[in-house]
Amino acid sequence: MKMKIAAIRVFQVVARLHLLVLIVAGVGAVPIAAAEPAKPANGGLSAKRPEPTPAVSVLELPEDCFLQGQLVPMPAGNAPLTTLRWRSPLFADPLEFRFSEVERVRFHAPPNQPPAADVWRVDLRGGDFGVGTLESIDAEHIVLRAVGAGPAPLRIRRTDVERLARTTAATKVFVPGLLAGWNCSRGGVREEAGRIVCEQAGTVAYRDVAAPLRACVEIVVAWDNRPEFELFFVSGPAAAKPAGRDGAAEKPEHYRIEALGGELIVVREGATAAFEPIGTVGDAAGSLRMRVFIDQERGRMAVLSADAAAADRPLFDATVAPGKAGRQSGLTLKLRRGGVRIDSLRVTPWTDEEPKVKSAGDLGGPNAVLESFDRTSGMFTAREGDDVRQVAAADVNAGEFPAAVATVKPPAAAVQAVLHGGTRLTGRIVEVTDDVLRLDCPSVADPVACDRRQLALLEPIARTPAPVTGRLGLLEGSAGRMRGRLVNPAGKDKGIAWHPRGGVEAVAIGRAEPLRIAYARATAPDASAPTAKPVDAGSPATLYLKTGESILCSVLSA
């Protein structure tokens, strides 16, 4: 039966009661049988989120959805942007999404460039960092020329700086970083803006951090609700396995911190064992920031809180003779309950005799502070009390900055921008052009003109999806999949339109790309229901009913 005039009535009734799959623009598809909120059955259209290419970026949306396409320019206005515009081959016009409804945007890496000489990393108190060439330091700013952050150097506010270090120094930074390098069971670990997030109970994540025999591991772990977990320092891949199983050592050699039953406990196991409670884990959101010192040859483990007033007094310090010789170099996280994220992870050699939050370092004393840097002369000025000294830049690998003010929280509608050169900055987008994304960052004195060719990732700081009302369908095509609903488009001869979840308004569906719109159902699929057959673009659409019937029609509006 073929309908043209009455198509709107047929479609509206079926969409409420029996519609399983709508084949749009001549696509063949298999009816979806899964019930909400199962992952979509993709029928070979888009099995997983793809990687970006030089010509196509990837917009990632909730529920494992995505759209391939390109970021569309948005002019500067009187206020920072709260939405982004995205051009997709599935739609006739660009879509507009609220930042709060977007997971992230991933961009393709540019061709490899030769590494710059004498590269420094500036760590900010909120977790951001800049990577580039150090231009100067004065009483107000640290000036850094970062790759991809615009033609002008970044003037980073000194009060927001935590640490300055050469990227070629012995310090190894693993978080913030990418998920690559982490070995994870159950697939329960993901990366969000450089942080490692684990939310599936029973997940074990291991990373070789190349820890030396005497190592200092600085780590920040955070959570939204009280978790239970274990952290194994200088471990091997089998550290979290029970003793005697799957090749694990009969007598474990452990340096670990565990949060169990609301208590935070440090455990050192070797030939014997030592343990001590060092704090509690509350029900509300919290974090753990500490430095763990480990001497594998002696079997010593010391834990210092980086936030404590008496930071040089260890919360735990015990030496237990190793049960066996050997060196381990990894870190293992085992999640028992709840969810945790690793916000920061860095490993350095433990060079002092005793564990300290601050070492004597390269500036002549543990309390020495970098006052200034002159690139022309290549000299740092360091002050410790009334003692002022000049230190050659070649002799400095790192320096820390005392906290002058509390860390400023990210503003509303803030995003994190990660550049392929290694810089990560948080701020609000004020303008998008064909060449530049301009970011207003609280920690940087001037707006940052991020080169779009150097962008690796854009990720909103806070995601607060609006409540879902009504029944959502799943639109799928070779260039993406997304939740939303069919609506009547504005204007004549627009075909049908799609209002995506998180979208500002509906956009007409394009005619160039084959796609399908599927709705989940609570009952099992009818084995007798026919399978749709592909037809050429521009042919009539096909409606499949739960009764097993099909209707060939032209959809005039929805």
Coordinates of C-alpha atoms in Angstrom, one line a residue:
M1 CA 0.0 0.0 0.0
K2 CA 1.5 3.4 -1.0
M3 CA 0.4 6.6 0.6
K4 CA 1.3 10.2 -0.1
I5 CA -1.5 12.5 1.1
A6 CA -2.4 10.6 4.2
A7 CA 1.2 9.9 5.2
I8 CA 1.2 12.3 8.2
R9 CA -1.7 10.5 9.8
V10 CA -0.3 7.1 9.4
F11 CA 3.0 8.1 10.7
Q12 CA 1.8 9.9 13.8
V13 CA -0.4 7.0 15.0
V14 CA 2.3 4.4 14.3
A15 CA 5.0 6.5 16.0
R16 CA 3.0 6.4 19.3
L17 CA 2.0 2.8 19.2
H18 CA 3.9 0.4 17.0
L19 CA 6.8 2.0 15.3
L20 CA 10.1 0.0 15.4
V21 CA 12.2 1.3 12.6
L22 CA 11.8 4.2 10.2
I23 CA 14.0 3.9 7.1
V24 CA 14.9 7.4 6.0
A25 CA 16.4 8.3 2.6
G26 CA 16.5 4.8 1.3
V27 CA 18.4 2.9 4.0
G28 CA 17.8 -0.8 4.7
A29 CA 17.9 -1.8 8.4
V30 CA 17.1 -4.6 10.8
P31 CA 14.5 -3.8 13.5
I32 CA 16.0 -3.0 16.9
A33 CA 14.9 -5.5 19.6
A34 CA 16.8 -4.1 22.6
A35 CA 14.9 -2.3 25.4
E36 CA 16.0 0.9 27.0
P37 CA 18.6 1.7 28.0
A38 CA 20.6 -1.0 26.3
K39 CA 23.3 0.0 23.9
P40 CA 22.1 0.4 20.3
A41 CA 22.2 -2.5 17.9
N42 CA 24.0 -0.9 15.1
G43 CA 23.5 -3.3 12.3
G44 CA 26.9 -2.5 10.9
L45 CA 26.3 1.2 10.5
S46 CA 28.4 2.6 13.4
A47 CA 29.6 -0.1 15.8
K48 CA 31.8 2.2 17.9
R49 CA 33.0 5.7 18.1
P50 CA 35.5 6.3 15.4
E51 CA 38.8 8.1 15.6
P52 CA 39.1 11.6 14.2
T53 CA 40.8 12.0 10.8
P54 CA 42.5 15.1 9.2
A55 CA 39.2 16.0 7.5
V56 CA 36.7 14.9 10.2
S57 CA 36.5 15.5 14.0
V58 CA 34.3 13.5 16.4
L59 CA 31.7 15.0 18.7
E60 CA 31.0 12.5 21.6
L61 CA 27.6 12.5 23.1
P62 CA 26.1 10.6 26.1
E63 CA 25.1 6.9 25.9
D64 CA 28.0 6.1 23.5
C65 CA 26.6 8.4 20.8
F66 CA 28.7 10.5 18.4
L67 CA 28.6 12.6 15.3
Q68 CA 31.5 13.0 12.8
G69 CA 31.8 16.4 11.4
Q70 CA 33.4 19.8 12.0
L71 CA 33.2 22.6 14.6
V72 CA 31.4 25.6 13.1
P73 CA 32.5 29.2 13.7
M74 CA 30.6 31.2 16.3
P75 CA 31.3 35.0 16.6
A76 CA 32.2 36.7 19.9
G77 CA 29.4 38.3 21.8
N78 CA 28.8 40.1 25.0
A79 CA 29.2 36.9 27.1
P80 CA 31.2 33.7 26.7
L81 CA 29.6 30.9 24.6
T82 CA 27.5 28.3 26.3
T83 CA 26.8 26.2 23.2
L84 CA 28.8 24.8 20.2
R85 CA 27.7 24.5 16.6
W86 CA 28.5 21.3 14.7
R87 CA 28.2 20.5 11.0
S88 CA 27.3 16.8 10.3
P89 CA 26.8 15.2 6.9
L90 CA 23.6 13.7 8.3
F91 CA 21.8 17.1 8.5
A92 CA 21.0 19.9 6.1
D93 CA 22.2 22.6 8.5
P94 CA 24.6 22.8 11.5
L95 CA 23.3 21.6 14.9
E96 CA 23.8 23.5 18.1
F97 CA 24.5 21.7 21.4
R98 CA 24.6 23.0 25.0
F99 CA 28.0 22.3 26.6
S100 CA 26.3 20.6 29.5
E101 CA 25.0 17.9 27.1
V102 CA 28.3 17.1 25.4
E103 CA 30.9 14.7 26.6
R104 CA 33.9 15.9 24.5
V105 CA 35.1 16.8 21.0
R106 CA 38.2 15.0 19.7
F107 CA 40.4 16.4 16.9
H108 CA 43.0 14.7 14.7
A109 CA 46.7 15.1 15.5
P110 CA 48.8 17.3 13.1
P111 CA 51.9 15.9 11.4
N112 CA 54.7 15.2 13.8
Q113 CA 57.0 18.1 14.5
P114 CA 60.6 18.0 15.8
P115 CA 60.6 18.5 19.6
A116 CA 61.6 21.9 20.7
A117 CA 64.7 22.3 22.8
D118 CA 64.7 23.3 26.5
V119 CA 60.9 22.7 27.1
W120 CA 59.4 23.5 30.4
R121 CA 56.1 22.4 32.0
V122 CA 54.2 24.8 34.3
D123 CA 51.7 23.1 36.6
L124 CA 48.7 25.1 37.8
R125 CA 46.9 24.6 41.1
G126 CA 43.6 23.7 39.4
G127 CA 45.2 20.8 37.5
D128 CA 45.9 22.6 34.2
F129 CA 49.4 22.9 32.8
G130 CA 51.3 24.6 30.0
V131 CA 54.2 23.1 28.0
G132 CA 56.6 25.2 26.1
T133 CA 59.6 27.6 26.1
L134 CA 60.1 29.7 29.2
E135 CA 60.3 33.4 28.3
S136 CA 60.4 35.1 31.7
I137 CA 59.3 35.1 35.4
D138 CA 58.5 38.3 37.3
A139 CA 56.4 39.2 40.4
E140 CA 53.1 38.8 38.6
H141 CA 53.5 36.3 35.7
I142 CA 55.3 33.3 34.3
V143 CA 55.6 33.8 30.6
L144 CA 55.6 30.7 28.5
R145 CA 55.5 30.2 24.8
A146 CA 53.3 27.1 24.2
V147 CA 52.9 25.3 20.9
G148 CA 49.4 25.9 19.5
A149 CA 48.4 28.5 22.1
G150 CA 48.6 31.5 19.8
P151 CA 51.3 33.7 18.4
A152 CA 51.7 35.5 21.7
P153 CA 53.2 33.8 24.8
L154 CA 51.0 32.8 27.7
R155 CA 51.2 35.2 30.6
I156 CA 50.2 32.8 33.4
R157 CA 49.3 34.3 36.8
R158 CA 52.0 33.5 39.3
T159 CA 49.5 33.0 42.1
D160 CA 48.0 30.1 40.2
V161 CA 51.3 28.3 39.5
E162 CA 52.3 25.3 41.6
R163 CA 55.4 24.0 40.0
L164 CA 57.8 24.6 37.2
A165 CA 59.8 21.7 35.8
R166 CA 61.8 20.7 32.7
T167 CA 60.1 18.1 30.6
T168 CA 63.5 16.3 30.2
A169 CA 64.0 16.1 34.0
A170 CA 63.7 12.9 36.0
T171 CA 60.1 13.7 36.8
K172 CA 57.7 11.5 34.9
V173 CA 54.0 12.7 34.6
F174 CA 51.4 10.0 33.8
V175 CA 48.3 11.8 34.9
P176 CA 47.1 14.1 33.4
G177 CA 47.6 12.0 30.4
L178 CA 46.0 9.6 27.9
L179 CA 44.5 6.1 28.6
A180 CA 47.2 4.5 26.4
G181 CA 49.6 2.7 28.6
W182 CA 47.0 1.6 31.1
N183 CA 46.2 -2.1 31.2
C184 CA 42.6 -2.5 32.4
S185 CA 40.4 -5.4 33.2
R186 CA 36.6 -5.4 32.4
G187 CA 37.0 -2.2 30.3
G188 CA 36.0 -0.2 33.4
V189 CA 38.5 2.7 33.0
R190 CA 38.3 5.7 30.8
E191 CA 40.1 9.0 30.4
E192 CA 38.4 12.4 30.9
A193 CA 40.4 15.5 30.2
G194 CA 43.5 13.7 31.1
R195 CA 42.2 12.2 34.3
I196 CA 41.9 8.4 34.8
V197 CA 38.3 7.5 35.8
C198 CA 37.3 4.1 37.2
E199 CA 33.6 3.4 38.1
Q200 CA 33.1 -0.3 37.7
A201 CA 33.5 -2.4 40.8
G202 CA 36.1 -5.2 40.4
T203 CA 38.1 -3.3 37.8
V204 CA 41.9 -3.5 38.0
A205 CA 44.0 -0.9 36.2
Y206 CA 47.8 -1.2 35.9
R207 CA 50.4 1.2 34.5
D208 CA 54.1 0.8 34.4
V209 CA 55.4 4.1 35.7
A210 CA 59.1 3.2 35.4
A211 CA 59.6 3.8 39.2
P212 CA 63.3 3.6 40.3
L213 CA 64.4 1.6 43.3
R214 CA 64.1 4.7 45.5
A215 CA 61.0 6.5 44.2
C216 CA 58.6 9.3 45.3
V217 CA 55.1 8.8 43.9
E218 CA 52.9 11.9 44.1
I219 CA 49.3 11.1 43.6
V220 CA 45.9 12.8 43.8
V221 CA 42.8 10.5 44.0
A222 CA 39.3 11.9 44.2
W223 CA 35.7 10.7 44.4
D224 CA 32.1 11.9 44.5
N225 CA 30.8 9.3 46.9
R226 CA 32.6 7.1 49.4
P227 CA 34.6 4.4 47.5
E228 CA 36.5 1.3 48.5
F229 CA 39.7 0.7 46.6
E230 CA 43.4 -0.4 46.9
L231 CA 46.4 1.4 45.4
F232 CA 49.5 -0.8 45.0
F233 CA 52.8 1.2 44.6
V234 CA 55.9 -0.1 42.8
S235 CA 53.8 -3.2 41.8
G236 CA 53.8 -5.7 39.0
P237 CA 50.8 -6.6 36.8
A238 CA 49.7 -9.3 39.2
A239 CA 49.8 -7.2 42.4
A240 CA 46.0 -7.2 43.0
K241 CA 45.6 -11.0 42.5
P242 CA 45.1 -13.1 45.7
A243 CA 48.2 -14.9 46.9
G244 CA 48.9 -18.2 45.3
R245 CA 46.5 -17.7 42.3
D246 CA 47.2 -17.2 38.7
G247 CA 50.9 -17.0 39.2
A248 CA 50.8 -14.4 42.0
A249 CA 53.5 -14.6 44.6
E250 CA 52.8 -16.8 47.6
K251 CA 54.1 -14.1 49.9
P252 CA 53.2 -10.7 48.3
E253 CA 55.6 -7.8 48.3
H254 CA 53.2 -4.9 48.8
Y255 CA 53.4 -1.2 49.3
R256 CA 49.8 -0.2 49.3
I257 CA 47.1 2.2 50.5
E258 CA 43.6 0.9 50.9
A259 CA 40.2 2.6 51.6
L260 CA 38.0 0.0 53.1
G261 CA 34.9 0.4 55.4
G262 CA 35.5 4.2 55.6
E263 CA 39.1 3.9 56.9
L264 CA 42.3 4.8 55.0
I265 CA 45.0 2.3 55.8
V266 CA 48.7 2.0 54.8
V267 CA 50.0 -1.5 54.5
R268 CA 53.7 -2.6 54.0
E269 CA 54.0 -6.4 53.4
G270 CA 57.3 -8.2 52.9
A271 CA 59.0 -10.8 55.0
T272 CA 56.6 -9.6 57.7
A273 CA 54.0 -6.8 57.7
A274 CA 53.2 -3.4 59.1
F275 CA 50.1 -1.3 58.8
E276 CA 48.5 1.8 60.2
P277 CA 45.3 3.7 59.8
I278 CA 46.0 7.3 58.6
G279 CA 42.5 8.8 58.2
T280 CA 38.9 8.3 57.2
V281 CA 36.9 8.4 54.0
G282 CA 33.6 10.2 54.4
D283 CA 30.3 9.6 52.5
A284 CA 30.6 12.9 50.6
A285 CA 32.9 13.9 47.8
G286 CA 36.5 14.0 48.8
S287 CA 40.1 13.6 47.7
L288 CA 43.4 12.2 48.8
R289 CA 46.6 14.1 48.0
M290 CA 49.9 12.5 49.1
R291 CA 53.5 11.7 48.4
V292 CA 54.5 8.1 48.9
F293 CA 58.3 7.4 49.3
I294 CA 59.5 3.8 48.6
D295 CA 62.9 2.3 49.0
Q296 CA 62.7 -1.2 47.5
E297 CA 66.2 -2.3 48.5
R298 CA 65.5 -1.6 52.2
G299 CA 61.7 -2.3 52.1
R300 CA 60.9 1.2 53.5
M301 CA 57.6 3.0 52.8
A302 CA 56.7 6.5 54.0
V303 CA 53.5 8.4 53.3
L304 CA 53.3 12.2 53.6
S305 CA 50.2 14.3 53.1
A306 CA 50.8 17.2 50.6
D307 CA 48.0 19.1 52.3
A308 CA 49.0 18.8 56.0
A309 CA 50.4 21.8 57.9
A310 CA 53.2 19.6 59.3
A311 CA 53.8 18.1 55.9
D312 CA 57.3 16.8 56.7
R313 CA 56.0 14.6 59.5
P314 CA 55.1 11.2 57.8
L315 CA 51.6 9.8 58.4
F316 CA 53.2 6.4 58.0
D317 CA 56.9 5.3 58.0
A318 CA 57.9 1.7 58.3
T319 CA 60.7 -0.5 57.1
V320 CA 60.0 -4.2 56.5
A321 CA 62.7 -6.4 55.1
P322 CA 61.8 -7.4 51.5
G323 CA 60.6 -11.0 51.3
K324 CA 62.4 -11.4 48.0
A325 CA 64.8 -9.5 45.9
G326 CA 63.7 -7.7 42.7
R327 CA 62.4 -4.5 41.4
Q328 CA 58.8 -3.6 40.4
S329 CA 58.0 -0.4 38.6
G330 CA 54.3 -0.1 38.2
L331 CA 51.2 1.2 39.9
T332 CA 47.9 -0.7 40.3
L333 CA 44.4 0.5 41.2
K334 CA 41.8 -2.0 42.3
L335 CA 38.3 -0.7 42.7
R336 CA 36.0 -2.6 45.1
R337 CA 33.1 -0.3 45.3
G338 CA 31.9 3.2 44.1
G339 CA 34.0 5.2 41.7
V340 CA 37.4 7.0 41.9
R341 CA 39.5 9.1 39.5
I342 CA 43.2 9.7 39.5
D343 CA 43.6 13.5 39.0
S344 CA 47.4 13.5 39.2
L345 CA 50.2 11.0 39.1
R346 CA 53.9 11.8 38.9
V347 CA 57.0 9.8 39.7
T348 CA 60.4 11.1 40.7
P349 CA 63.6 9.6 42.1
W350 CA 63.8 9.9 45.9
T351 CA 67.1 11.6 46.3
D352 CA 67.0 12.9 49.9
E353 CA 67.9 10.8 52.8
E354 CA 64.6 11.3 54.5
P355 CA 61.1 11.7 53.0
K356 CA 60.2 15.4 52.5
V357 CA 57.4 17.2 50.7
K358 CA 60.0 19.7 49.5
S359 CA 63.6 18.8 48.7
A360 CA 66.6 21.0 48.6
G361 CA 66.3 20.8 44.9
D362 CA 68.4 22.9 42.4
L363 CA 67.9 26.3 44.1
G364 CA 70.2 25.8 47.1
G365 CA 67.6 25.1 49.8
P366 CA 64.2 23.5 50.5
N367 CA 62.5 26.9 51.0
A368 CA 64.1 28.7 48.1
V369 CA 61.6 30.4 45.8
L370 CA 62.0 31.4 42.2
E371 CA 61.7 35.2 42.0
S372 CA 62.5 35.8 38.4
F373 CA 64.0 34.5 35.2
D374 CA 65.8 36.4 32.5
R375 CA 66.0 34.5 29.2
T376 CA 68.7 36.8 27.7
S377 CA 71.2 36.1 30.5
G378 CA 69.9 32.6 31.1
M379 CA 69.8 33.1 34.9
F380 CA 67.2 32.5 37.6
T381 CA 66.9 34.6 40.7
A382 CA 66.1 32.6 43.8
R383 CA 65.3 33.8 47.3
E384 CA 65.4 32.0 50.6
G385 CA 64.7 34.4 53.5
D386 CA 67.1 37.3 53.1
D387 CA 69.4 35.3 50.9
V388 CA 69.2 36.1 47.2
R389 CA 71.2 34.1 44.7
Q390 CA 71.6 33.8 41.0
V391 CA 71.4 30.3 39.5
A392 CA 72.2 29.4 35.9
A393 CA 69.2 28.0 34.0
A394 CA 71.2 24.9 33.0
D395 CA 71.5 24.0 36.7
V396 CA 67.7 24.2 37.4
N397 CA 65.4 21.3 36.7
A398 CA 62.4 22.2 38.9
G399 CA 61.1 24.8 41.3
E400 CA 57.9 25.1 43.4
F401 CA 55.8 28.2 44.2
P402 CA 54.1 28.7 47.5
A403 CA 50.3 29.0 47.6
A404 CA 49.3 32.6 47.9
V405 CA 45.6 32.3 47.4
A406 CA 43.0 29.6 47.3
T407 CA 42.6 27.9 43.9
V408 CA 39.9 29.5 41.8
K409 CA 37.1 27.2 40.8
P410 CA 36.3 26.9 37.1
P411 CA 33.6 29.3 36.0
A412 CA 30.2 28.2 34.7
A413 CA 30.2 26.7 31.1
A414 CA 33.9 26.2 31.3
V415 CA 35.7 23.7 29.1
Q416 CA 39.1 22.1 29.1
A417 CA 41.1 22.6 25.9
V418 CA 44.0 20.1 25.4
L419 CA 46.6 20.9 22.7
H420 CA 48.7 18.4 20.8
G421 CA 51.8 20.2 22.1
G422 CA 50.9 19.1 25.7
T423 CA 49.2 22.2 27.1
R424 CA 45.8 21.9 28.9
L425 CA 43.9 25.0 29.9
T426 CA 40.4 25.5 31.5
G427 CA 38.3 28.5 30.6
R428 CA 35.2 29.7 28.7
I429 CA 35.1 29.9 24.9
V430 CA 34.5 33.4 23.8
E431 CA 34.9 32.9 20.0
V432 CA 35.3 30.3 17.3
T433 CA 36.7 31.1 13.9
D434 CA 37.9 29.0 11.0
D435 CA 41.4 29.1 12.4
V436 CA 41.2 29.9 16.1
L437 CA 39.3 28.9 19.2
R438 CA 39.6 31.8 21.7
L439 CA 39.6 30.8 25.4
D440 CA 39.2 33.1 28.4
C441 CA 41.2 31.3 31.2
P442 CA 41.2 32.6 34.8
S443 CA 44.8 31.6 35.2
V444 CA 46.0 33.4 32.1
A445 CA 46.1 37.2 31.9
D446 CA 44.9 37.4 28.2
P447 CA 42.5 35.3 26.1
V448 CA 44.3 32.4 24.6
A449 CA 44.0 32.0 20.8
C450 CA 44.2 28.2 20.4
D451 CA 45.2 27.1 16.9
R452 CA 42.4 24.8 15.8
R453 CA 45.0 22.7 13.9
Q454 CA 46.7 22.0 17.3
L455 CA 43.5 21.2 19.2
A456 CA 43.4 17.6 20.5
L457 CA 40.4 17.7 22.8
L458 CA 37.6 20.0 24.1
E459 CA 35.7 18.7 27.2
P460 CA 33.1 20.5 29.3
I461 CA 34.0 20.7 33.0
A462 CA 30.4 20.1 34.2
R463 CA 27.9 17.9 32.4
T464 CA 24.3 18.3 33.6
P465 CA 22.0 16.8 31.1
A466 CA 18.4 18.1 31.1
P467 CA 15.7 15.6 32.2
V468 CA 14.4 13.5 29.3
T469 CA 10.7 13.9 28.6
G470 CA 8.8 11.7 26.2
R471 CA 10.1 8.8 24.1
L472 CA 13.4 9.2 22.4
G473 CA 14.5 7.4 19.2
L474 CA 18.0 6.5 18.1
L475 CA 19.1 8.0 14.8
E476 CA 21.9 6.1 13.1
G477 CA 24.0 6.5 10.1
S478 CA 27.5 5.9 8.8
A479 CA 28.6 9.2 10.2
G480 CA 27.1 9.0 13.7
R481 CA 24.3 8.0 16.1
M482 CA 22.3 10.1 18.5
R483 CA 19.3 10.2 20.7
G484 CA 16.4 12.6 19.9
R485 CA 13.0 12.8 18.4
L486 CA 11.3 13.6 15.1
V487 CA 9.6 17.0 14.8
N488 CA 8.0 19.1 12.1
P489 CA 10.6 21.4 10.5
A490 CA 10.1 25.1 9.9
G491 CA 9.3 26.0 6.3
K492 CA 8.0 24.0 3.4
D493 CA 9.8 21.2 1.5
K494 CA 12.1 20.6 4.5
G495 CA 11.4 16.8 4.7
I496 CA 11.6 15.8 8.4
A497 CA 13.6 17.3 11.2
W498 CA 15.4 15.8 14.2
H499 CA 15.7 17.4 17.6
P500 CA 18.7 15.8 19.2
R501 CA 19.0 15.3 22.9
G502 CA 20.9 18.3 24.3
G503 CA 20.3 20.3 21.1
V504 CA 19.1 23.8 21.1
E505 CA 16.6 23.3 18.2
A506 CA 15.6 20.8 15.6
V507 CA 17.5 20.6 12.3
A508 CA 16.3 19.1 9.0
I509 CA 17.6 15.7 8.1
G510 CA 19.9 15.7 5.1
R511 CA 19.2 13.7 2.0
A512 CA 22.8 12.7 1.1
E513 CA 23.4 10.2 3.8
P514 CA 21.4 7.0 4.3
L515 CA 20.3 6.5 7.9
R516 CA 17.6 5.0 10.1
I517 CA 15.7 6.0 13.2
A518 CA 15.0 3.2 15.7
Y519 CA 12.9 2.9 18.8
A520 CA 13.4 0.3 21.6
R521 CA 10.6 -1.9 22.7
A522 CA 9.9 -3.8 25.8
T523 CA 8.7 -7.0 24.2
A524 CA 10.8 -9.6 22.4
P525 CA 11.0 -9.2 18.6
D526 CA 8.6 -11.0 16.3
A527 CA 10.6 -13.5 14.3
S528 CA 8.2 -13.3 11.5
A529 CA 8.7 -9.5 11.0
P530 CA 10.3 -8.9 7.7
T531 CA 13.8 -7.5 7.2
A532 CA 14.0 -4.2 5.4
K533 CA 15.6 -4.2 2.0
P534 CA 17.9 -1.4 0.8
V535 CA 16.4 1.0 -1.7
D536 CA 17.8 3.9 -3.6
A537 CA 17.9 7.4 -2.1
G538 CA 14.8 9.3 -2.9
S539 CA 12.5 6.2 -2.9
P540 CA 9.6 6.0 -0.5
A541 CA 10.2 5.3 3.2
T542 CA 9.2 2.1 4.9
L543 CA 7.4 1.7 8.2
Y544 CA 7.6 -1.7 10.1
L545 CA 4.8 -2.6 12.6
K546 CA 4.9 -5.0 15.5
T547 CA 2.1 -6.8 13.8
G548 CA 4.5 -7.9 11.1
E549 CA 3.0 -5.6 8.5
S550 CA 4.9 -3.0 6.5
I551 CA 3.8 0.3 4.9
L552 CA 5.5 1.9 2.0
C553 CA 4.9 5.6 2.2
S554 CA 6.3 9.1 1.7
V555 CA 6.7 11.0 5.0
L556 CA 5.6 14.5 4.4
S557 CA 5.9 15.7 8.1
A558 CA 6.1 14.3 11.6

